[in-house]
Coordinates of C-alpha atoms in Angstrom, one line a residue:
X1 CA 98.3 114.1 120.6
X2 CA 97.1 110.8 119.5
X3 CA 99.4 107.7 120.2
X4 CA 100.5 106.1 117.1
X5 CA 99.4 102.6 116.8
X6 CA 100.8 99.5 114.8
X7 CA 100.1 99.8 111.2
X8 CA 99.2 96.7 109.2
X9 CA 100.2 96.8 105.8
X10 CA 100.2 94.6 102.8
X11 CA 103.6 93.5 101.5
X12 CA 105.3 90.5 99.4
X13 CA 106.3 89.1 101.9
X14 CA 102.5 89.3 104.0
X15 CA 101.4 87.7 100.5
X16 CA 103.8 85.0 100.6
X17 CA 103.1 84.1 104.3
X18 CA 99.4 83.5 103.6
X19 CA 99.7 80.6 100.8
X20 CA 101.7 79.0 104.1
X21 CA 99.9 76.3 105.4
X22 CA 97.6 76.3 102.0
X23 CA 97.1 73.2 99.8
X24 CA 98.3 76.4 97.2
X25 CA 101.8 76.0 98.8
X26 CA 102.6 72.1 98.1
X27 CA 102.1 73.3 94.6
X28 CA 104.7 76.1 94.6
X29 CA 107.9 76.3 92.3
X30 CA 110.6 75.9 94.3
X31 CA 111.6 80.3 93.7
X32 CA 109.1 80.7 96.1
X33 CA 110.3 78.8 99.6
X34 CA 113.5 80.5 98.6
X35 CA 112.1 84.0 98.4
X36 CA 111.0 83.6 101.9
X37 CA 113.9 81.9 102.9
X38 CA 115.8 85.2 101.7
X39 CA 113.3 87.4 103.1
X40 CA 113.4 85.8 106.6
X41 CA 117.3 86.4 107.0
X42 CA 117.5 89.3 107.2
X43 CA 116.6 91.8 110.7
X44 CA 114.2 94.2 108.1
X45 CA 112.9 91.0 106.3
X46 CA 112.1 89.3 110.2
X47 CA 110.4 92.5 111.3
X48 CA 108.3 93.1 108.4
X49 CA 107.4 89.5 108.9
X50 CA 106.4 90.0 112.3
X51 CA 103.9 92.6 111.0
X52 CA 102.5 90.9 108.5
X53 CA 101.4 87.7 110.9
X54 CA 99.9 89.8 112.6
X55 CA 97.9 91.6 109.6
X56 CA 97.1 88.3 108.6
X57 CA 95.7 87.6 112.3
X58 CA 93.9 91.3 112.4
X59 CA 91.9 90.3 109.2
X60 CA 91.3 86.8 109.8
X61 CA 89.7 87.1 113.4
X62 CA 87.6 90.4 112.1
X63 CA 86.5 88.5 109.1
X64 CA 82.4 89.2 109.8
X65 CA 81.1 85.7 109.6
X66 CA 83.5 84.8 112.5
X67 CA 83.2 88.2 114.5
X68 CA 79.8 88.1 115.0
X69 CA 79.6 83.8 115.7
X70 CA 79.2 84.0 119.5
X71 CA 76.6 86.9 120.0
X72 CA 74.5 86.2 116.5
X73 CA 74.6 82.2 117.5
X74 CA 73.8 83.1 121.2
X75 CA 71.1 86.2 120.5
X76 CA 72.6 89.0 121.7
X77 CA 72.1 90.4 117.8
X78 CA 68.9 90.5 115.7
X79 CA 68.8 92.5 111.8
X80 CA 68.3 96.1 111.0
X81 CA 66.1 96.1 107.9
X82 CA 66.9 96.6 104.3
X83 CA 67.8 100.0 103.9
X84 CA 67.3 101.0 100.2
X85 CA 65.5 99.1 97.2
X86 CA 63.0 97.4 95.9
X87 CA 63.6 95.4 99.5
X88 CA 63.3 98.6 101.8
X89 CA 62.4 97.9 105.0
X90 CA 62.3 93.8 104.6
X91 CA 63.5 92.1 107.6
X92 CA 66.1 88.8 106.5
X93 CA 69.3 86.9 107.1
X94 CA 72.4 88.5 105.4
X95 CA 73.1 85.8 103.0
X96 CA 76.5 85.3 104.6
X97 CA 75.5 83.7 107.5
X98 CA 72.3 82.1 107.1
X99 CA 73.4 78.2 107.4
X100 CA 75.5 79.1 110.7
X101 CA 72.2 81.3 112.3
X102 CA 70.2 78.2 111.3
X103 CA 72.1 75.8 112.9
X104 CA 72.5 74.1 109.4
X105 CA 76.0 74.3 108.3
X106 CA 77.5 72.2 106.0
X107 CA 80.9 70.7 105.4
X108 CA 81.0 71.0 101.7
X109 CA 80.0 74.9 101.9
X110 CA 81.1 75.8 105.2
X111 CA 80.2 79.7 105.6
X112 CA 83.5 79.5 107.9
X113 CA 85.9 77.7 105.5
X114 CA 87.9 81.0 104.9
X115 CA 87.9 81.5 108.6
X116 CA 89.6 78.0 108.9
X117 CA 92.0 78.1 106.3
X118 CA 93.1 81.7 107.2
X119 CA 93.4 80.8 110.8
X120 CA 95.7 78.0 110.0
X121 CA 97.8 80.3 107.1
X122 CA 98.4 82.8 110.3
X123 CA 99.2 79.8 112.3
X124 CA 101.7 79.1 109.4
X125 CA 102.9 82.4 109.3
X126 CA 103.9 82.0 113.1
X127 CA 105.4 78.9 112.5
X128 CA 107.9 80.3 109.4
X129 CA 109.0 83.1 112.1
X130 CA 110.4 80.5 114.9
X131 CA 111.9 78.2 112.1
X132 CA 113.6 80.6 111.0
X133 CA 114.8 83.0 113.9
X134 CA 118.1 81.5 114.8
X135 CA 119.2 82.0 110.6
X136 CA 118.6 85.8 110.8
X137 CA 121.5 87.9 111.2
X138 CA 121.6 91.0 113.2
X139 CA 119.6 89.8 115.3
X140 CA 120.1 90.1 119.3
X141 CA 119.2 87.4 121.8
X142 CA 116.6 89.3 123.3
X143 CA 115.0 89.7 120.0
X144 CA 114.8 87.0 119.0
X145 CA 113.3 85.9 122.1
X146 CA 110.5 88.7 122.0
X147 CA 109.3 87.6 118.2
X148 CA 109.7 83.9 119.4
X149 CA 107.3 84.8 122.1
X150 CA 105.2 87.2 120.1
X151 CA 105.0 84.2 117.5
X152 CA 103.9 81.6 120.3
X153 CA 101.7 83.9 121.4
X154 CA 99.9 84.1 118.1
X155 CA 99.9 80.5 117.2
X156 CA 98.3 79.9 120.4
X157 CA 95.7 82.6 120.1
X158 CA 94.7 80.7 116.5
X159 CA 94.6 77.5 117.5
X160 CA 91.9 78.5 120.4
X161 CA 89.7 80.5 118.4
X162 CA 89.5 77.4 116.2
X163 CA 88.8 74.9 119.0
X164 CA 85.7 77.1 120.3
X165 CA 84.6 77.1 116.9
X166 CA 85.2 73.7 115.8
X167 CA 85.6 71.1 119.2
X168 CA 83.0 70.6 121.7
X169 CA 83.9 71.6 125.3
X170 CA 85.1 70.3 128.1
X171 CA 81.9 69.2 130.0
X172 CA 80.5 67.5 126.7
X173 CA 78.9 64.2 128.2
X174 CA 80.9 62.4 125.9
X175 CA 84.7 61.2 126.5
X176 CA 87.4 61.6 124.5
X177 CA 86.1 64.6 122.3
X178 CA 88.4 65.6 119.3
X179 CA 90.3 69.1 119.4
X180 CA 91.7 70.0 116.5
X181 CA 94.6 70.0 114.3
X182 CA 97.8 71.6 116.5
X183 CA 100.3 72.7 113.9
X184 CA 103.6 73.6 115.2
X185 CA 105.6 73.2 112.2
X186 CA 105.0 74.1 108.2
X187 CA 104.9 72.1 105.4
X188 CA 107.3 72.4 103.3
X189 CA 108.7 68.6 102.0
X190 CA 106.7 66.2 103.0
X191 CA 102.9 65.8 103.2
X192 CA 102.7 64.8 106.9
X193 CA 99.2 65.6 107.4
X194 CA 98.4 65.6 111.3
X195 CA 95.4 64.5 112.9
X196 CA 93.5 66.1 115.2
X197 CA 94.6 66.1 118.8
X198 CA 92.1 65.1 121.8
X199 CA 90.4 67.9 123.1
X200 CA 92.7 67.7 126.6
X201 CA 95.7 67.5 124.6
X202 CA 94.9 70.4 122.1
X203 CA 94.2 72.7 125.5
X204 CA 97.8 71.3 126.6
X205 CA 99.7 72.5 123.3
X206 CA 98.0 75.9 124.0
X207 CA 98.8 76.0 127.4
X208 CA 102.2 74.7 126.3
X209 CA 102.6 77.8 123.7
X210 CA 101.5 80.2 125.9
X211 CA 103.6 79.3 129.1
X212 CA 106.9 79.1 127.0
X213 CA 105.9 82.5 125.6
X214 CA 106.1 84.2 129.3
X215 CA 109.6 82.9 129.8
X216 CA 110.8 84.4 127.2
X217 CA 109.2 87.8 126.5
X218 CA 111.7 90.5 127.3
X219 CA 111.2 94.2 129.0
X220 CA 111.6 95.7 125.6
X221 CA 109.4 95.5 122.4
X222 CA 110.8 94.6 119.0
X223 CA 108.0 96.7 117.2
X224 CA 107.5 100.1 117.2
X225 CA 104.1 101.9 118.9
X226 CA 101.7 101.3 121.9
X227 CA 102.3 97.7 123.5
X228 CA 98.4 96.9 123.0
X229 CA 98.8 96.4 119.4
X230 CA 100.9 92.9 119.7
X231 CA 101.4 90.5 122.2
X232 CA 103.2 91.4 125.8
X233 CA 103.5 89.6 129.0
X234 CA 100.4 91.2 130.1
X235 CA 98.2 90.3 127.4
X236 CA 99.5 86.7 127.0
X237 CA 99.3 85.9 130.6
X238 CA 95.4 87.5 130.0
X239 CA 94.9 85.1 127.2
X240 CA 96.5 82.1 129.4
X241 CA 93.0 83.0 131.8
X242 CA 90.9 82.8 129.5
X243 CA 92.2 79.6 127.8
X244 CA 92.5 78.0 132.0
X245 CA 88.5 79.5 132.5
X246 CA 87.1 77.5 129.2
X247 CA 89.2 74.3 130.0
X248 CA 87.7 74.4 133.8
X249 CA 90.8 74.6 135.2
X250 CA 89.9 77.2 137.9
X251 CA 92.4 77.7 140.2
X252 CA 94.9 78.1 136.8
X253 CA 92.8 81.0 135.7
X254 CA 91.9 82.4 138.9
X255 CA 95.9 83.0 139.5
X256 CA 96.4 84.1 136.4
X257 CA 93.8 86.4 136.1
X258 CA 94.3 87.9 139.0
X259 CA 98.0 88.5 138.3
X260 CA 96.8 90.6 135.3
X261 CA 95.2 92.1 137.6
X262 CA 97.7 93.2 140.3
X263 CA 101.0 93.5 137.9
X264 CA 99.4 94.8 134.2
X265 CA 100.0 98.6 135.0
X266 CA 96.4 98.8 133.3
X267 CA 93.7 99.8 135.2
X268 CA 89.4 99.5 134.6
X269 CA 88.3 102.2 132.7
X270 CA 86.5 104.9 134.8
X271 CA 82.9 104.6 135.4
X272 CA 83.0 108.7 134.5
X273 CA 85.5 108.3 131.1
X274 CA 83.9 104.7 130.0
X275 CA 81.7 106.1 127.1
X276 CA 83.7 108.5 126.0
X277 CA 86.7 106.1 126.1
X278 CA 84.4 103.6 123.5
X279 CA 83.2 106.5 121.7
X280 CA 86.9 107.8 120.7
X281 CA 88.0 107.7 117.2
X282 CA 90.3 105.1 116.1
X283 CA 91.8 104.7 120.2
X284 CA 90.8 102.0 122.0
X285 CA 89.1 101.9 125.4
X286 CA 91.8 102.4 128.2
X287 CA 91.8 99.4 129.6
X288 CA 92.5 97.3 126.5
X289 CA 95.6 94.8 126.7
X290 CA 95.3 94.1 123.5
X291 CA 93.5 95.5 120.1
X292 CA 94.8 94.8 116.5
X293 CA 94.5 97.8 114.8
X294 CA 92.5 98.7 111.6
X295 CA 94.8 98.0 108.4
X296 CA 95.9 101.7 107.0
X297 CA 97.5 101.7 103.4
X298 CA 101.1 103.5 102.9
X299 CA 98.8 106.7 101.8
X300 CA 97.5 106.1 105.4
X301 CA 94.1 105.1 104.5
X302 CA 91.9 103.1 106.7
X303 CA 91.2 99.7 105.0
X304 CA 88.5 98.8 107.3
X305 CA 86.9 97.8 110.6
X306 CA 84.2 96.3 112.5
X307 CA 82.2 99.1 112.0
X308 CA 81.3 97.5 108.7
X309 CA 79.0 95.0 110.9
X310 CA 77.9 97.3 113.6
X311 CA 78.0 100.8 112.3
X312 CA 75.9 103.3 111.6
X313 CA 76.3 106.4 109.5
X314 CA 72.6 107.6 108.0
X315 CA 68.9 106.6 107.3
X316 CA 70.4 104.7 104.5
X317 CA 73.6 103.5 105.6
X318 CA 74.1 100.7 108.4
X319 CA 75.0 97.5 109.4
X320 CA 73.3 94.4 109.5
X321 CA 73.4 93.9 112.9
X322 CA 71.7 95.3 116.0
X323 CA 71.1 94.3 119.3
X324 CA 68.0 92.2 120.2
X325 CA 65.7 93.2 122.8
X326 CA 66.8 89.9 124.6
X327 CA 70.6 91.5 125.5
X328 CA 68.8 95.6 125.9
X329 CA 66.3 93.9 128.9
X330 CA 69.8 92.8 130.5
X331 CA 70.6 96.2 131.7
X332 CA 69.2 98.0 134.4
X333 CA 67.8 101.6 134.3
X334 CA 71.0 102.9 136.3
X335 CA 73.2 100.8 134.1
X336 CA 75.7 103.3 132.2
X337 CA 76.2 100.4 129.6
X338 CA 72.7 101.3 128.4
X339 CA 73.7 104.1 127.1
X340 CA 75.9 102.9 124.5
X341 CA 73.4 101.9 122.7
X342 CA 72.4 103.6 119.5
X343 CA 69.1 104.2 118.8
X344 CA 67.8 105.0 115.1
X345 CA 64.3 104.9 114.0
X346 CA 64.9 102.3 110.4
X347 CA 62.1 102.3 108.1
X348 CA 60.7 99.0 108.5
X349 CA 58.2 96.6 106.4
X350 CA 55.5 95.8 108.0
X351 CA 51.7 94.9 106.8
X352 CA 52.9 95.8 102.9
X353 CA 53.6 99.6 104.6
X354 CA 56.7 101.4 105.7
X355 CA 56.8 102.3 108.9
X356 CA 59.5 104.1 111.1
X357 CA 61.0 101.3 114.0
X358 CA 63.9 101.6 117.0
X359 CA 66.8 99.8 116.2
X360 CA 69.9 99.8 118.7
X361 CA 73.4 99.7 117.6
X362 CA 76.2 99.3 119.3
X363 CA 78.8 102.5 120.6
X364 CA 81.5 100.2 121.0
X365 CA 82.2 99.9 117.1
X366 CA 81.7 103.2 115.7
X367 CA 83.4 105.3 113.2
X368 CA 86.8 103.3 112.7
X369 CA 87.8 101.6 115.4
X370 CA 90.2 98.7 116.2
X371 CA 89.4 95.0 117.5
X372 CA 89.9 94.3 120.8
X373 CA 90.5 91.0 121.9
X374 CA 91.5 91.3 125.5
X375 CA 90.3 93.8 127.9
X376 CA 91.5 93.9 131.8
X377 CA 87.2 93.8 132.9
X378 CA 87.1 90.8 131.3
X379 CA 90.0 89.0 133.8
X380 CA 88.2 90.3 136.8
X381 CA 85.4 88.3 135.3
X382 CA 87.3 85.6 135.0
X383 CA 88.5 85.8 138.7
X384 CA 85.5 86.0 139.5
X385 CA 83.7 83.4 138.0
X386 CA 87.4 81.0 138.6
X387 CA 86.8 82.1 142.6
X388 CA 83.0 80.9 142.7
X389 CA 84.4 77.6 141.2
X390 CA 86.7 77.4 144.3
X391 CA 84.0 78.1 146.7
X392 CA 85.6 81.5 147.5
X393 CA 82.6 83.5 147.5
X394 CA 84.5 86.5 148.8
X395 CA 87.0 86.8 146.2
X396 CA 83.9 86.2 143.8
X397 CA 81.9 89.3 145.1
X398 CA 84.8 91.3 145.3
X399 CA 85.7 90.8 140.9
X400 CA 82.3 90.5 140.0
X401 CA 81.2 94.1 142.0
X402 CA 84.1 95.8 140.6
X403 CA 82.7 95.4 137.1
X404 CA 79.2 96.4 138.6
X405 CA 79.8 99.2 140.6
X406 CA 82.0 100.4 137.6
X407 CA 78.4 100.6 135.6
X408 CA 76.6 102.0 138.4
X409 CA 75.0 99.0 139.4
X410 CA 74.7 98.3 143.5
X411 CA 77.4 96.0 144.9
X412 CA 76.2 92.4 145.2
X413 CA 76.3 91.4 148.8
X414 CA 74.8 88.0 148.6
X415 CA 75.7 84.5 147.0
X416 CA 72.2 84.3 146.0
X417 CA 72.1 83.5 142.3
X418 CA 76.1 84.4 142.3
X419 CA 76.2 81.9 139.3
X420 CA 73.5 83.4 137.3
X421 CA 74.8 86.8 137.7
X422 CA 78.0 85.9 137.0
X423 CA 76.9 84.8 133.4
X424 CA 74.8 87.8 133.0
X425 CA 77.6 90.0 133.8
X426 CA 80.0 88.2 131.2
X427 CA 76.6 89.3 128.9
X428 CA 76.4 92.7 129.6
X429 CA 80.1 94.0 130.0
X430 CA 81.0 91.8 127.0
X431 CA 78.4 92.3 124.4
X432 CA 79.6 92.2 120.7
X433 CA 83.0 90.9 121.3
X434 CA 82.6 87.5 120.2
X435 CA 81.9 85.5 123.6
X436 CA 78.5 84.9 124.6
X437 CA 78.0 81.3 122.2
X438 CA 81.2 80.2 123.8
X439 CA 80.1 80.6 127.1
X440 CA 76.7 79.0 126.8
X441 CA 78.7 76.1 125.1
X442 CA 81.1 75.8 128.3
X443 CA 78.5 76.5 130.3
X444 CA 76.1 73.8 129.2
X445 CA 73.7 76.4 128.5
X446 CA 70.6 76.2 126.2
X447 CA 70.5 78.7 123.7
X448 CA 67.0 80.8 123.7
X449 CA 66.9 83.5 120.6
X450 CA 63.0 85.0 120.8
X451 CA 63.3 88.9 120.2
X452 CA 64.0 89.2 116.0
X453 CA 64.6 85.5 115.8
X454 CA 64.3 84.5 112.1
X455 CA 66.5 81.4 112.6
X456 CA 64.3 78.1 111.4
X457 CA 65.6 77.1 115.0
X458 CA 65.5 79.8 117.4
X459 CA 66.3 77.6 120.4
X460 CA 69.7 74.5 120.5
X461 CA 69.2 72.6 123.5
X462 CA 73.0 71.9 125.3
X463 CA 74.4 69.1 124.3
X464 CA 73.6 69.2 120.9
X465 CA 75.9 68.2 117.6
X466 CA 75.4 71.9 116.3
X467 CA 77.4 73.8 119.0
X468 CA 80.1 73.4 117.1
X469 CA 81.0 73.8 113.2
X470 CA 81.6 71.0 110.2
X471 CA 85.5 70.7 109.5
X472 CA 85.5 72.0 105.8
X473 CA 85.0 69.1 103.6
X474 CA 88.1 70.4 101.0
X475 CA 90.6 70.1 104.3
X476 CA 89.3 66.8 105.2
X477 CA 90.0 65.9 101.6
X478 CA 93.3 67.2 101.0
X479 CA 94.0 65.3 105.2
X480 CA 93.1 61.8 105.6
X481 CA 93.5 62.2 108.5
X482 CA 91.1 64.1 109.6
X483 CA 87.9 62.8 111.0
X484 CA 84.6 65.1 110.6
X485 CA 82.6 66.3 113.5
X486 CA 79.7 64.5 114.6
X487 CA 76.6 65.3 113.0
X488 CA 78.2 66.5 110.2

C-alpha cells in the first residue's frame, strides 16, 4: 500500500500568507492582519499554517523558469521541437526563458521576478509562524518547538535559493560581494526596508537559521504523513552541507554530511531498485530526505508537477526540455544512469522537411511525481568533494566510489583527475535537479553549451557579471535600499 504523503492544499489562510512580505500587504485594511492574527491562535489555524508555507515553498521552488535555471544555464538541457502547428518541428527558445538562456536579463522584466517575490512571501509566511507561536493556545512545548524549527528550516532554505540566484559566490575575485536581503521579521507597521547583507554575512544568517533549527527539532512530527515531505533533523542537517560545501567551508560540510550519512536511517538506493525507484508513480526515490509533494485538491486531484517541463506522454505531447548530447556523452556504456533516459523519435524541421529525430527525456520526472530537493547521494558527494578540499584523499575515494559503484561504474583507485571527476559525478548523479549552474559558478567554471545551443551566447567565461540575476527593478523601487547587481 502506498504511503500517504503531505497534501498541499489551497486555503484562506495559504492566500493570506502570500500577500506577506508583498508591497500588496502595506496596502491592506487593517480586517486583514487581524484575520491572520485570529487564524494564527489557534492549534488548527497554526497547523493549517504550517501547510500552507510549505505549499507556498512547493510551488515557488517548482515554478519552471527557476527549476530548470541551473541545468538550462549550464547545458545539461537543449529543446524538443514544436510538436503541433503551423510551427511543427521548429527548433526555439520557450518564450519564458529566453533573456535568462541568453544571458540577457533585465531588471525591469526580470523572467525571475515571480520567483523573487514568491521566495520572499514564503519567507514571510515562515516569519508570521515564529511571531506568532508563543500566542497560540493548545499548543505544547515540543510543538511549538518542531514548527519553530520546521519554520527556520524553511526561511533558510529561501533565502539560499535566492543568494545562488542573485549573489555572486564566494571565490568571486572581488571583495565584499552583496548577498541579499535576510528577512527575519514581517512588515507589518513600519516600512523598514533592509538592505542587503554582505555575501559572508547572508551565509551566517543561514547558518544561523539552520543551526538553531537542530536544537530544537523534537523526536516527534507535528504533521501528519512520511517525514520526507517537511523538514526533519536529517534533512536540515543535509541542507546545512550543502549551504557549508557552496560557502567553502569544508570541514563544516564534510562533518555534516557525513553525519547524514551515519545517523539518517536512510540509506543509497540500490544499484538493482534505482530505476524502478525513479520510475514509480507519485513515490519518491528511496533515498530522498526530502521531496515536497505535488499539490492535490480536496477532490484529490493532482494540481501539477515537474513533469510539465520534462515529461513525455505522445508524438504530440511533451515538454520543452531534453537532455543535450553534452550531459548523454557523460555516461559511460556500463552506466545504469543511461538508462533513464527517454528516447522518442520528435518530428523535427529541418531543410523546409519533417523529418523523424532522437530526443532524450528524462525518467526522473515522469508521470506525476514530487520535487526532490535533498537526496542522501548527493551528501556523499558533498563528503567527498569537502574531503578532497581537506587533502583526505581516502575519505574522497571512499564517497565518491559509493555513488560510482552504485551506477556500475569501476571504483576509482587513483587521485588522478579526482577534482574533475568529482564535478562530473555531481553532473551525472544530479542531472535535472537544479544544480549544475551553481556549481560551475562556485566552482569558477566556464560555462560551454555546444550540442542544441541556440543561446546568442553559448559560452560565459567565469567571472563574469551574468552568473548571477538583476534584482527586480519594482523591488529596488519600492527599497531604497537596495543596490542593483553589477552589470545590471
Amino acid at each position: 500500500m502506498k504511503m500517504k504523503k503531505l497534501r498541499y492544499t489551497t486555503s484562506l489562510l495559504l492566500l493570506l500568507l502570500a500577500q506577506v512580505g508583498c508591497s500588496d500587504f502595506l496596502e491592506q485594511q487593517p480586517g486583514s492582519q487581524i484575520s491572520i492574527d485570529e487564524q494564527l491562535a489557534t492549534r488548527e489555524g497554526m497547523l493549517e499554517a504550517v501547510t500552507g508555507m510549505y505549499s507556498l515553498m512547493e510551488s515557488t521552488l517548482r515554478f519552471e523558469r527557476y527549476t530548470v535555471y541551473a541545468d538550462l544555464q549550464g547545458g545539461n538541457l537543449k529543446f524538443s521541437p514544436t510538436a503541433s502547428g503551423s510551427n511543427q518541428g521548429e527548433l526555439s527558445v520557450p518564450f519564458n526563458v529566453q533573456q535568462v538562456y541568453n544571458f540577457s536579463d533585465t531588471a525591469l522584466e526580470s523572467e525571475l521576478e515571480s520567483f523573487y517575490g514568491n521566495s520572499y512571501s514564503t519567507i514571510a509566511a515562515a516569519n508570521l509562524l515564529l511571531e506568532h507561536l508563543d500566542a497560540v493556545a493548545y499548543l505544547s512545548a515540543t510543538e511549538r518547538d518542531d514548527i519553530a524549527a520546521e519554520a527556520l528550516s524553511v526561511r533558510a532554505l529561501m533565502h539560499f535559493a535566492l543568494l545562488q540566484v542573485y549573489a555572486q559566490d564566494t571565490n568571486y575575485p572581488e571583495a565584499d560581494m552583496p548577498g541579499i536581503v535576510y528577512k527575519t521579521e514581517t512588515l507589518q507597521e513600519t516600512l523598514d526596508y533592509a538592505p542587503r547583507l554582505g555575501l559572508q554575512e547572508t551565509y551566517t544568517a543561514i547558518v544561523a537559521d539552520l543551526e538553531q533549527a537542530l536544537n530544537l527539532f523534537p523526536d516527534a512530527p507535528i504533521l501528519e504523513g512520511p517525514s520526507y515531505s517537511y523538514f526533519r533533523t536529517m534533512s536540515t542537517e543535509a541542507l546545512l552541507a550543502r549551504v557549508y560545501l557552496a560557502q567553502g567551508a569544508w570541514e563544516n560540510a564534510y562533518t555534516h554530511a557525513t553525519q547524514v550519512i551515519a545517523t539518517s536511517g536512510v540509506t543509497l538506493t540500490p544499484k538493482e531498485s534505482y530505476l524502478e525507484s525513479w520510475e514509480a508513480p507519485l513515490q519518491p526515490v528511496s533515498e530522498i530526505l526530502l521531496e515536497l509533494s505535488v499539490p492535490v485538491d480536496a477532490d484529490g486531484a493532482i494540481g501539477a508537477s515537474r513533469a510539465a517541463q520534462y515529461g513525455y506522454s505522445s508524438a504530440t505531447t511533451y515538454a520543452d526540455y531534453v537532455a543535450s548530447q553534452d550531459l548523454l556523452d557523460l555516461y559511460a556504456a556500463e552506466d545504469i544512469r543511461g538508462a533513464l533516459f527517454v528516447e522518442q523519435e520528435l518530428a523535427t524541421l529541418e531543410n523546409a522537411q519533417l523529418v523523424n529525430r532522437p530526443y532524450y527525456f528524462t525518467g526522473k520526472f515522469q508521470g506525476n511525481p514530487g520535487n526532490p530537493i535533498l537526496r542522501l547521494s548527493e551528501q556523499y558527494l558533498i563528503a567527498a568533494e569537502a574531503a578532497y578540499q581537506l587533502n583526505n584523499t581516502n575519505a574522497a575515494l571512499s564517497n565518491l566510489n559509493a555513488i560510482r559503484e552504485r551506477a556500475g561504474l569501476p571504483a576509482l583507485v587513483t587521485t588522478e583527475n579526482l577534482e574533475e571527476e568529482l564535478f562530473l559525478e555531481r553532473r551525472r548523479e544530479l542531472a535535472f535537479e537544479n544544480q549544475l549552474f551553481f556549481d560551475l559558478k562556485r566552482l569558477g567554471r566556464d560555462v560551454n553549451r555546444n550540442d542544441g545551443c541556440l543561446s546568442t551566447a553559448c559560452t560565459l567565461n567565469y567571472p563574469s557579471n551574468f552568473f548571477v540575476l538583476p534584482i527586480p527593478q519594482s523591488t529596488i523601487n519600492l527599497n531604497a535600499n537596495l543596490i542593483q547587481n553589477e552589470g545590471y
